[in-house]
PDB file of C-alpha atoms and ligand atoms in Angstrom:
ATOM      1  CA  MET F   1     -13.251  86.035  65.312  1.00 82.00           C
ATOM      2  CA  SER F   2     -13.979  82.399  65.629  1.00 92.00           C
ATOM      3  CA  SER F   3     -16.751  81.108  67.710  1.00 95.00           C
ATOM      4  CA  ASP F   4     -15.161  77.399  67.774  1.00 96.00           C
ATOM      5  CA  TYR F   5     -13.321  76.953  71.004  1.00 97.00           C
ATOM      6  CA  ARG F   6     -10.926  74.733  69.343  1.00 95.00           C
ATOM      7  CA  ASP F   7      -9.661  77.452  67.141  1.00 95.00           C
ATOM      8  CA  TYR F   8      -8.056  79.443  70.375  1.00 97.00           C
ATOM      9  CA  VAL F   9      -6.186  76.099  71.440  1.00 97.00           C
ATOM     10  CA  PHE F  10      -4.506  74.624  68.383  1.00 94.00           C
ATOM     11  CA  ARG F  11      -3.903  76.125  64.847  1.00 92.00           C
ATOM     12  CA  ASP F  12      -2.623  74.250  62.022  1.00 89.00           C
ATOM     13  CA  GLY F  13      -1.417  71.573  64.186  1.00 86.00           C
ATOM     14  CA  ARG F  14       0.409  74.037  66.624  1.00 91.00           C
ATOM     15  CA  PHE F  15      -0.424  74.836  70.080  1.00 95.00           C
ATOM     16  CA  VAL F  16      -1.548  78.511  70.495  1.00 96.00           C
ATOM     17  CA  GLY F  17      -3.234  78.330  73.996  1.00 97.00           C
ATOM     18  CA  LEU F  18      -5.418  81.650  73.709  1.00 98.00           C
ATOM     19  CA  PHE F  19      -7.663  80.241  76.824  1.00 98.00           C
ATOM     20  CA  GLU F  20      -8.895  83.772  77.934  1.00 98.00           C
ATOM     21  CA  GLU F  21     -10.047  84.585  74.293  1.00 97.00           C
ATOM     22  CA  MET F  22     -11.611  81.011  73.976  1.00 98.00           C
ATOM     23  CA  TYR F  23     -13.766  81.622  77.231  1.00 98.00           C
ATOM     24  CA  ARG F  24     -14.808  85.103  75.994  1.00 98.00           C
ATOM     25  CA  ASN F  25     -15.714  84.279  72.403  1.00 97.00           C
ATOM     26  CA  ALA F  26     -16.545  80.672  72.099  1.00 97.00           C
ATOM     27  CA  GLY F  27     -20.332  79.951  71.098  1.00 95.00           C
ATOM     28  CA  GLU F  28     -20.326  76.608  73.128  1.00 96.00           C
ATOM     29  CA  VAL F  29     -19.108  75.623  76.372  1.00 97.00           C
ATOM     30  CA  PRO F  30     -15.468  74.686  75.653  1.00 97.00           C
ATOM     31  CA  TRP F  31     -14.799  70.905  75.565  1.00 96.00           C
ATOM     32  CA  HIS F  32     -18.310  70.382  76.811  1.00 97.00           C
ATOM     33  CA  GLN F  33     -17.213  70.766  80.399  1.00 98.00           C
ATOM     34  CA  ASP F  34     -20.719  70.941  81.744  1.00 97.00           C
ATOM     35  CA  GLU F  35     -21.605  67.462  80.329  1.00 96.00           C
ATOM     36  CA  THR F  36     -18.329  65.557  80.655  1.00 95.00           C
ATOM     37  CA  ALA F  37     -18.109  66.565  84.181  1.00 97.00           C
ATOM     38  CA  ARG F  38     -21.287  63.947  84.518  1.00 96.00           C
ATOM     39  CA  TRP F  39     -19.876  61.209  82.200  1.00 94.00           C
ATOM     40  CA  LEU F  40     -18.586  57.912  83.345  1.00 94.00           C
ATOM     41  CA  LEU F  41     -15.053  58.979  83.265  1.00 93.00           C
ATOM     42  CA  SER F  42     -15.615  61.790  85.541  1.00 96.00           C
ATOM     43  CA  ASP F  43     -17.618  59.288  88.320  1.00 97.00           C
ATOM     44  CA  ILE F  44     -14.251  57.322  88.145  1.00 97.00           C
ATOM     45  CA  THR F  45     -12.332  60.306  88.673  1.00 98.00           C
ATOM     46  CA  LEU F  46     -14.459  61.649  91.497  1.00 98.00           C
ATOM     47  CA  ALA F  47     -14.352  57.994  92.976  1.00 97.00           C
ATOM     48  CA  ILE F  48     -10.550  57.863  92.897  1.00 98.00           C
ATOM     49  CA  VAL F  49     -10.451  61.344  94.654  1.00 98.00           C
ATOM     50  CA  ARG F  50     -12.804  60.352  97.292  1.00 97.00           C
ATOM     51  CA  ASN F  51     -10.839  57.267  98.008  1.00 97.00           C
ATOM     52  CA  PHE F  52      -7.976  59.185  99.018  1.00 97.00           C
ATOM     53  CA  ARG F  53      -9.963  61.827 101.275  1.00 97.00           C
ATOM     54  CA  PRO F  54      -7.681  64.705 100.615  1.00 98.00           C
ATOM     55  CA  GLY F  55      -7.834  67.219 103.415  1.00 97.00           C
ATOM     56  CA  ARG F  56      -6.851  70.037 100.858  1.00 98.00           C
ATOM     57  CA  PHE F  57      -7.844  69.601  97.190  1.00 98.00           C
ATOM     58  CA  LEU F  58      -6.655  71.673  94.280  1.00 98.00           C
ATOM     59  CA  GLU F  59      -7.688  71.147  90.666  1.00 98.00           C
ATOM     60  CA  LEU F  60      -5.370  72.633  88.131  1.00 98.00           C
ATOM     61  CA  GLY F  61      -6.932  74.043  84.944  1.00 98.00           C
ATOM     62  CA  CYS F  62     -10.446  73.700  86.452  1.00 98.00           C
ATOM     63  CA  GLY F  63     -11.929  75.810  83.500  1.00 98.00           C
ATOM     64  CA  LEU F  64     -15.386  76.461  84.437  1.00 98.00           C
ATOM     65  CA  GLY F  65     -15.544  74.445  87.820  1.00 98.00           C
ATOM     66  CA  TYR F  66     -17.854  71.843  86.970  1.00 98.00           C
ATOM     67  CA  PHE F  67     -15.597  68.798  88.129  1.00 98.00           C
ATOM     68  CA  THR F  68     -14.422  71.004  91.138  1.00 98.00           C
ATOM     69  CA  ALA F  69     -17.957  71.358  92.257  1.00 98.00           C
ATOM     70  CA  ARG F  70     -18.597  67.867  92.227  1.00 98.00           C
ATOM     71  CA  VAL F  71     -15.532  67.293  94.374  1.00 98.00           C
ATOM     72  CA  ASN F  72     -16.967  69.962  96.673  1.00 98.00           C
ATOM     73  CA  ALA F  73     -20.031  68.195  97.027  1.00 97.00           C
ATOM     74  CA  GLU F  74     -18.247  65.200  98.608  1.00 95.00           C
ATOM     75  CA  LYS F  75     -17.032  67.169 101.435  1.00 92.00           C
ATOM     76  CA  SER F  76     -19.276  65.060 103.991  1.00 89.00           C
ATOM     77  CA  THR F  77     -16.805  62.065 102.882  1.00 89.00           C
ATOM     78  CA  GLY F  78     -13.912  63.727 104.607  1.00 90.00           C
ATOM     79  CA  ILE F  79     -12.665  65.920 101.804  1.00 95.00           C
ATOM     80  CA  GLY F  80     -11.812  69.160 103.170  1.00 95.00           C
ATOM     81  CA  PHE F  81     -10.958  72.396 101.534  1.00 97.00           C
ATOM     82  CA  VAL F  82     -11.530  72.534  97.815  1.00 98.00           C
ATOM     83  CA  ALA F  83     -10.182  74.950  95.453  1.00 98.00           C
ATOM     84  CA  GLY F  84      -9.822  75.339  91.435  1.00 98.00           C
ATOM     85  CA  VAL F  85      -7.198  77.427  89.660  1.00 98.00           C
ATOM     86  CA  ASP F  86      -7.324  78.297  85.933  1.00 98.00           C
ATOM     87  CA  ILE F  87      -5.362  80.611  83.666  1.00 98.00           C
ATOM     88  CA  SER F  88      -8.501  82.410  82.378  1.00 98.00           C
ATOM     89  CA  ALA F  89     -10.003  85.073  84.301  1.00 98.00           C
ATOM     90  CA  THR F  90     -13.178  84.754  82.492  1.00 98.00           C
ATOM     91  CA  ALA F  91     -13.243  81.189  83.298  1.00 98.00           C
ATOM     92  CA  ILE F  92     -12.837  81.844  87.093  1.00 98.00           C
ATOM     93  CA  ASP F  93     -15.441  84.548  86.999  1.00 98.00           C
ATOM     94  CA  LYS F  94     -17.981  82.150  85.434  1.00 98.00           C
ATOM     95  CA  ALA F  95     -17.006  79.462  87.837  1.00 98.00           C
ATOM     96  CA  ARG F  96     -17.520  81.584  90.916  1.00 98.00           C
ATOM     97  CA  ALA F  97     -20.776  82.786  89.647  1.00 98.00           C
ATOM     98  CA  MET F  98     -21.921  79.250  88.870  1.00 98.00           C
ATOM     99  CA  HIS F  99     -20.503  77.418  91.975  1.00 98.00           C
ATOM    100  CA  ALA F 100     -21.051  79.244  95.411  1.00 95.00           C
ATOM    101  CA  GLY F 101     -18.810  78.257  98.417  1.00 92.00           C
ATOM    102  CA  ILE F 102     -15.806  77.105  96.272  1.00 97.00           C
ATOM    103  CA  THR F 103     -12.438  78.830  96.087  1.00 98.00           C
ATOM    104  CA  PHE F 104     -11.699  79.871  92.522  1.00 98.00           C
ATOM    105  CA  ALA F 105      -8.385  81.462  91.676  1.00 98.00           C
ATOM    106  CA  ARG F 106      -6.733  82.684  88.517  1.00 98.00           C
ATOM    107  CA  ALA F 107      -3.189  81.556  88.010  1.00 98.00           C
ATOM    108  CA  ASN F 108      -0.660  80.382  85.325  1.00 98.00           C
ATOM    109  CA  ILE F 109       0.452  77.077  86.711  1.00 98.00           C
ATOM    110  CA  LEU F 110       3.547  77.427  84.336  1.00 98.00           C
ATOM    111  CA  ASP F 111       4.468  80.596  86.270  1.00 98.00           C
ATOM    112  CA  SER F 112       6.287  79.991  89.637  1.00 98.00           C
ATOM    113  CA  GLY F 113       5.720  83.292  90.726  1.00 98.00           C
ATOM    114  CA  GLU F 114       2.117  83.198  90.328  1.00 98.00           C
ATOM    115  CA  ILE F 115       2.107  79.753  91.964  1.00 98.00           C
ATOM    116  CA  GLY F 116       4.178  80.985  94.879  1.00 98.00           C
ATOM    117  CA  ALA F 117       1.429  83.795  95.309  1.00 98.00           C
ATOM    118  CA  LEU F 118      -1.594  81.387  94.829  1.00 98.00           C
ATOM    119  CA  LEU F 119       0.009  79.035  97.733  1.00 98.00           C
ATOM    120  CA  LYS F 120       0.334  82.178 100.129  1.00 98.00           C
ATOM    121  CA  ASN F 121      -3.454  83.414  99.214  1.00 98.00           C
ATOM    122  CA  LEU F 122      -4.853  79.760  99.640  1.00 98.00           C
ATOM    123  CA  GLY F 123      -3.071  78.719 102.858  1.00 97.00           C
ATOM    124  CA  GLY F 124      -0.333  76.461 101.831  1.00 98.00           C
ATOM    125  CA  PRO F 125       0.294  73.294  99.979  1.00 98.00           C
ATOM    126  CA  PHE F 126      -2.378  70.630  98.960  1.00 98.00           C
ATOM    127  CA  ASN F 127      -2.729  67.065  99.894  1.00 98.00           C
ATOM    128  CA  MET F 128      -4.056  66.202  96.427  1.00 98.00           C
ATOM    129  CA  VAL F 129      -3.520  68.214  93.069  1.00 98.00           C
ATOM    130  CA  LEU F 130      -5.588  67.234  90.116  1.00 98.00           C
ATOM    131  CA  SER F 131      -4.553  67.636  86.608  1.00 98.00           C
ATOM    132  CA  LYS F 132      -7.616  66.776  84.733  1.00 98.00           C
ATOM    133  CA  GLU F 133      -7.681  67.098  81.109  1.00 97.00           C
ATOM    134  CA  LEU F 134      -4.562  69.651  81.095  1.00 98.00           C
ATOM    135  CA  MET F 135      -1.526  67.695  79.831  1.00 98.00           C
ATOM    136  CA  TRP F 136      -1.655  68.819  76.069  1.00 97.00           C
ATOM    137  CA  TYR F 137      -1.618  72.487  77.275  1.00 97.00           C
ATOM    138  CA  ILE F 138       1.655  72.512  79.427  1.00 98.00           C
ATOM    139  CA  LEU F 139       3.968  70.317  77.131  1.00 96.00           C
ATOM    140  CA  ASP F 140       5.860  73.382  76.068  1.00 94.00           C
ATOM    141  CA  ASP F 141       7.302  73.793  79.521  1.00 97.00           C
ATOM    142  CA  LEU F 142       6.914  70.233  81.189  1.00 98.00           C
ATOM    143  CA  PRO F 143      10.078  70.805  83.405  1.00 98.00           C
ATOM    144  CA  GLN F 144       8.429  74.047  84.881  1.00 98.00           C
ATOM    145  CA  PHE F 145       5.138  72.123  85.551  1.00 98.00           C
ATOM    146  CA  MET F 146       6.936  69.552  87.439  1.00 98.00           C
ATOM    147  CA  SER F 147       8.848  72.018  89.616  1.00 98.00           C
ATOM    148  CA  ASN F 148       5.686  74.060  90.402  1.00 98.00           C
ATOM    149  CA  LEU F 149       3.690  70.786  91.179  1.00 98.00           C
ATOM    150  CA  ALA F 150       6.501  70.167  93.836  1.00 98.00           C
ATOM    151  CA  MET F 151       5.653  73.342  95.261  1.00 98.00           C
ATOM    152  CA  LEU F 152       1.872  72.945  95.329  1.00 98.00           C
ATOM    153  CA  ILE F 153       1.792  69.448  96.635  1.00 98.00           C
ATOM    154  CA  ALA F 154       2.412  68.918 100.572  1.00 98.00           C
ATOM    155  CA  PRO F 155       5.006  66.209 101.597  1.00 97.00           C
ATOM    156  CA  GLY F 156       3.230  62.823 101.514  1.00 97.00           C
ATOM    157  CA  GLY F 157       0.471  64.430  99.209  1.00 98.00           C
ATOM    158  CA  MET F 158      -0.789  63.143  95.936  1.00 98.00           C
ATOM    159  CA  LEU F 159      -0.600  64.184  92.265  1.00 98.00           C
ATOM    160  CA  TYR F 160      -3.561  62.820  90.323  1.00 98.00           C
ATOM    161  CA  VAL F 161      -3.427  62.857  86.622  1.00 98.00           C
ATOM    162  CA  SER F 162      -6.519  62.065  84.734  1.00 98.00           C
ATOM    163  CA  GLN F 163      -6.214  62.500  80.865  1.00 97.00           C
ATOM    164  CA  THR F 164      -7.662  61.252  77.850  1.00 96.00           C
ATOM    165  CA  PHE F 165      -5.770  60.863  74.487  1.00 96.00           C
ATOM    166  CA  PRO F 166      -6.776  62.231  71.186  1.00 91.00           C
ATOM    167  CA  ASP F 167      -8.526  59.752  68.987  1.00 84.00           C
ATOM    168  CA  SER F 168      -6.688  60.834  65.695  1.00 82.00           C
ATOM    169  CA  THR F 169      -3.002  60.119  64.744  1.00 84.00           C
ATOM    170  CA  PRO F 170      -0.884  62.184  64.858  1.00 85.00           C
ATOM    171  CA  PHE F 171      -1.769  64.507  67.602  1.00 91.00           C
ATOM    172  CA  TYR F 172      -0.208  67.358  69.166  1.00 92.00           C
ATOM    173  CA  GLY F 173       1.876  65.868  71.877  1.00 95.00           C
ATOM    174  CA  ILE F 174       2.291  62.587  70.456  1.00 95.00           C
ATOM    175  CA  ASP F 175       6.254  62.918  70.375  1.00 95.00           C
ATOM    176  CA  ARG F 176       6.155  63.385  74.051  1.00 96.00           C
ATOM    177  CA  PHE F 177       3.498  61.088  75.266  1.00 97.00           C
ATOM    178  CA  PRO F 178       2.401  58.626  72.367  1.00 96.00           C
ATOM    179  CA  ASN F 179       0.029  56.846  74.746  1.00 96.00           C
ATOM    180  CA  ALA F 180      -1.080  56.488  78.379  1.00 97.00           C
ATOM    181  CA  ARG F 181       1.421  54.069  79.360  1.00 98.00           C
ATOM    182  CA  VAL F 182       4.349  56.275  78.381  1.00 98.00           C
ATOM    183  CA  MET F 183       2.612  59.296  80.442  1.00 98.00           C
ATOM    184  CA  SER F 184       2.045  57.121  83.381  1.00 98.00           C
ATOM    185  CA  ASP F 185       5.670  55.992  83.544  1.00 98.00           C
ATOM    186  CA  TYR F 186       6.754  59.541  83.042  1.00 98.00           C
ATOM    187  CA  PHE F 187       5.017  60.541  86.269  1.00 98.00           C
ATOM    188  CA  GLU F 188       6.060  57.196  88.021  1.00 98.00           C
ATOM    189  CA  SER F 189       9.656  58.560  87.577  1.00 97.00           C
ATOM    190  CA  TYR F 190       8.854  61.682  89.990  1.00 97.00           C
ATOM    191  CA  PHE F 191       5.948  60.160  92.319  1.00 98.00           C
ATOM    192  CA  SER F 192       5.544  56.929  93.996  1.00 98.00           C
ATOM    193  CA  ARG F 193       2.389  55.103  92.158  1.00 98.00           C
ATOM    194  CA  GLN F 194      -0.566  54.550  94.437  1.00 98.00           C
ATOM    195  CA  TYR F 195      -3.028  53.875  91.647  1.00 98.00           C
ATOM    196  CA  GLU F 196      -3.178  53.460  88.086  1.00 98.00           C
ATOM    197  CA  CYS F 197      -5.886  52.602  85.522  1.00 97.00           C
ATOM    198  CA  ILE F 198      -5.977  53.016  81.746  1.00 97.00           C
ATOM    199  CA  GLU F 199      -9.476  52.791  80.702  1.00 95.00           C
ATOM    200  CA  ARG F 200     -11.439  52.903  77.344  1.00 95.00           C
ATOM    201  CA  ASP F 201     -14.777  53.923  77.005  1.00 91.00           C
ATOM    202  CA  ALA F 202     -17.039  53.806  73.887  1.00 91.00           C
ATOM    203  CA  GLN F 203     -18.600  57.217  74.800  1.00 84.00           C
ATOM    204  CA  LEU F 204     -14.963  58.708  74.237  1.00 86.00           C
ATOM    205  CA  GLY F 205     -14.446  56.740  71.116  1.00 89.00           C
ATOM    206  CA  ASN F 206     -12.534  54.021  72.842  1.00 92.00           C
ATOM    207  CA  ARG F 207      -9.691  56.229  73.305  1.00 94.00           C
ATOM    208  CA  GLU F 208      -7.185  55.643  76.081  1.00 96.00           C
ATOM    209  CA  MET F 209      -7.924  57.519  79.462  1.00 96.00           C
ATOM    210  CA  LEU F 210      -5.069  57.464  82.133  1.00 98.00           C
ATOM    211  CA  HIS F 211      -5.648  57.789  85.845  1.00 98.00           C
ATOM    212  CA  PHE F 212      -2.531  58.087  87.643  1.00 98.00           C
ATOM    213  CA  VAL F 213      -2.246  58.815  91.263  1.00 98.00           C
ATOM    214  CA  GLY F 214       1.449  59.081  92.627  1.00 98.00           C
ATOM    215  CA  LYS F 215       2.509  60.154  96.255  1.00 98.00           C
ATOM    216  CA  LYS F 216       5.310  63.099  96.461  1.00 96.00           C
ATOM    217  CA  LEU F 217       8.449  61.048  97.207  1.00 85.00           C
TER     218      LEU F 217
HETATM  219  C1  SAM L   1      -9.628  70.878  78.706  1.00 64.80           C
HETATM  220  S1  SAM L   1      -9.894  72.158  79.897  1.00 64.80           S
HETATM  221  C2  SAM L   1     -10.267  71.036  81.253  1.00 64.80           C
HETATM  222  C3  SAM L   1     -10.979  71.735  82.268  1.00 64.80           C
HETATM  223  C4  SAM L   1     -11.618  70.660  83.315  1.00 64.80           C
HETATM  224  N1  SAM L   1     -10.351  70.311  84.044  1.00 64.80           N
HETATM  225  C5  SAM L   1     -12.318  69.517  82.909  1.00 64.80           C
HETATM  226  O1  SAM L   1     -11.694  68.510  83.021  1.00 64.80           O
HETATM  227  O2  SAM L   1     -13.413  69.733  82.518  1.00 64.80           O
HETATM  228  C6  SAM L   1      -8.261  72.623  80.208  1.00 64.80           C
HETATM  229  C7  SAM L   1      -8.202  73.865  81.105  1.00 64.80           C
HETATM  230  O3  SAM L   1      -6.788  74.219  81.430  1.00 64.80           O
HETATM  231  C8  SAM L   1      -6.587  75.612  81.520  1.00 64.80           C
HETATM  232  N2  SAM L   1      -5.322  75.950  81.063  1.00 64.80           N
HETATM  233  C9  SAM L   1      -4.573  75.702  80.243  1.00 64.80           C
HETATM  234  N3  SAM L   1      -3.270  76.150  80.361  1.00 64.80           N
HETATM  235  C10 SAM L   1      -3.150  76.635  81.774  1.00 64.80           C
HETATM  236  C11 SAM L   1      -2.083  77.057  82.731  1.00 64.80           C
HETATM  237  N4  SAM L   1      -0.782  77.218  82.070  1.00 64.80           N
HETATM  238  N5  SAM L   1      -2.389  77.373  83.801  1.00 64.80           N
HETATM  239  C12 SAM L   1      -3.610  77.251  84.295  1.00 64.80           C
HETATM  240  N6  SAM L   1      -4.860  76.771  83.467  1.00 64.80           N
HETATM  241  C13 SAM L   1      -4.368  76.391  82.394  1.00 64.80           C
HETATM  242  C14 SAM L   1      -7.656  76.150  80.342  1.00 64.80           C
HETATM  243  O4  SAM L   1      -7.919  77.441  80.335  1.00 64.80           O
HETATM  244  C15 SAM L   1      -8.763  75.214  80.383  1.00 64.80           C
HETATM  245  O5  SAM L   1      -9.766  75.731  81.242  1.00 64.80           O
END
């Protein structure tokens, strides 16, 4: 059993997505979420979320909840209900234990039945849904992801995609989204763009990072 979290996500260039096993067995914090939640890229993501002051905010694929907790700490700025959802029950248990007072739930965001139940349990759709570092893991069922997003986002609500691109080529997902421009254009065909920024940060090896905020049409 590997202790390297990466072995549970991709093997031989193929997506395996064993997230629950990863959160149980990894020897280090997967993707160093505890550290990256404090990096400039997350400060920028937080500033963008704050700008829209969502009454009801949901982070998809929230993992251990470090970034969700940063959003929750902004409640005095007008952000209301804050929740995070992840496919891994272990990640959700750990997030609950570390960040009190935030709603964390386990659900597969590619499963419409689970999303329906989640919406019922959490009091309905959200004014902002954040997909932060999630895109490479939902590519096998992108149409279902888009359809579930439509359920999760309230009329007039926002989708925020915050996504870094890999530093090596070829990478898994390059066929669908070779760069940030293509990913942004894809979301713009479903949502009305309110904000877009493609940044490069030496801390991240000067890789592209997309911020796309679109309003539900
Ligand atoms: C790279 S981590 C990002 C964690 C956090 N959003 C951040 O930026 O630090 C991706 C997360 O997505 C979760 N995930 C992957 N597929 C998912 C799915 N179908 N439904 C819900 N969560 C999923 C994984 O368990 C993992 O915690």
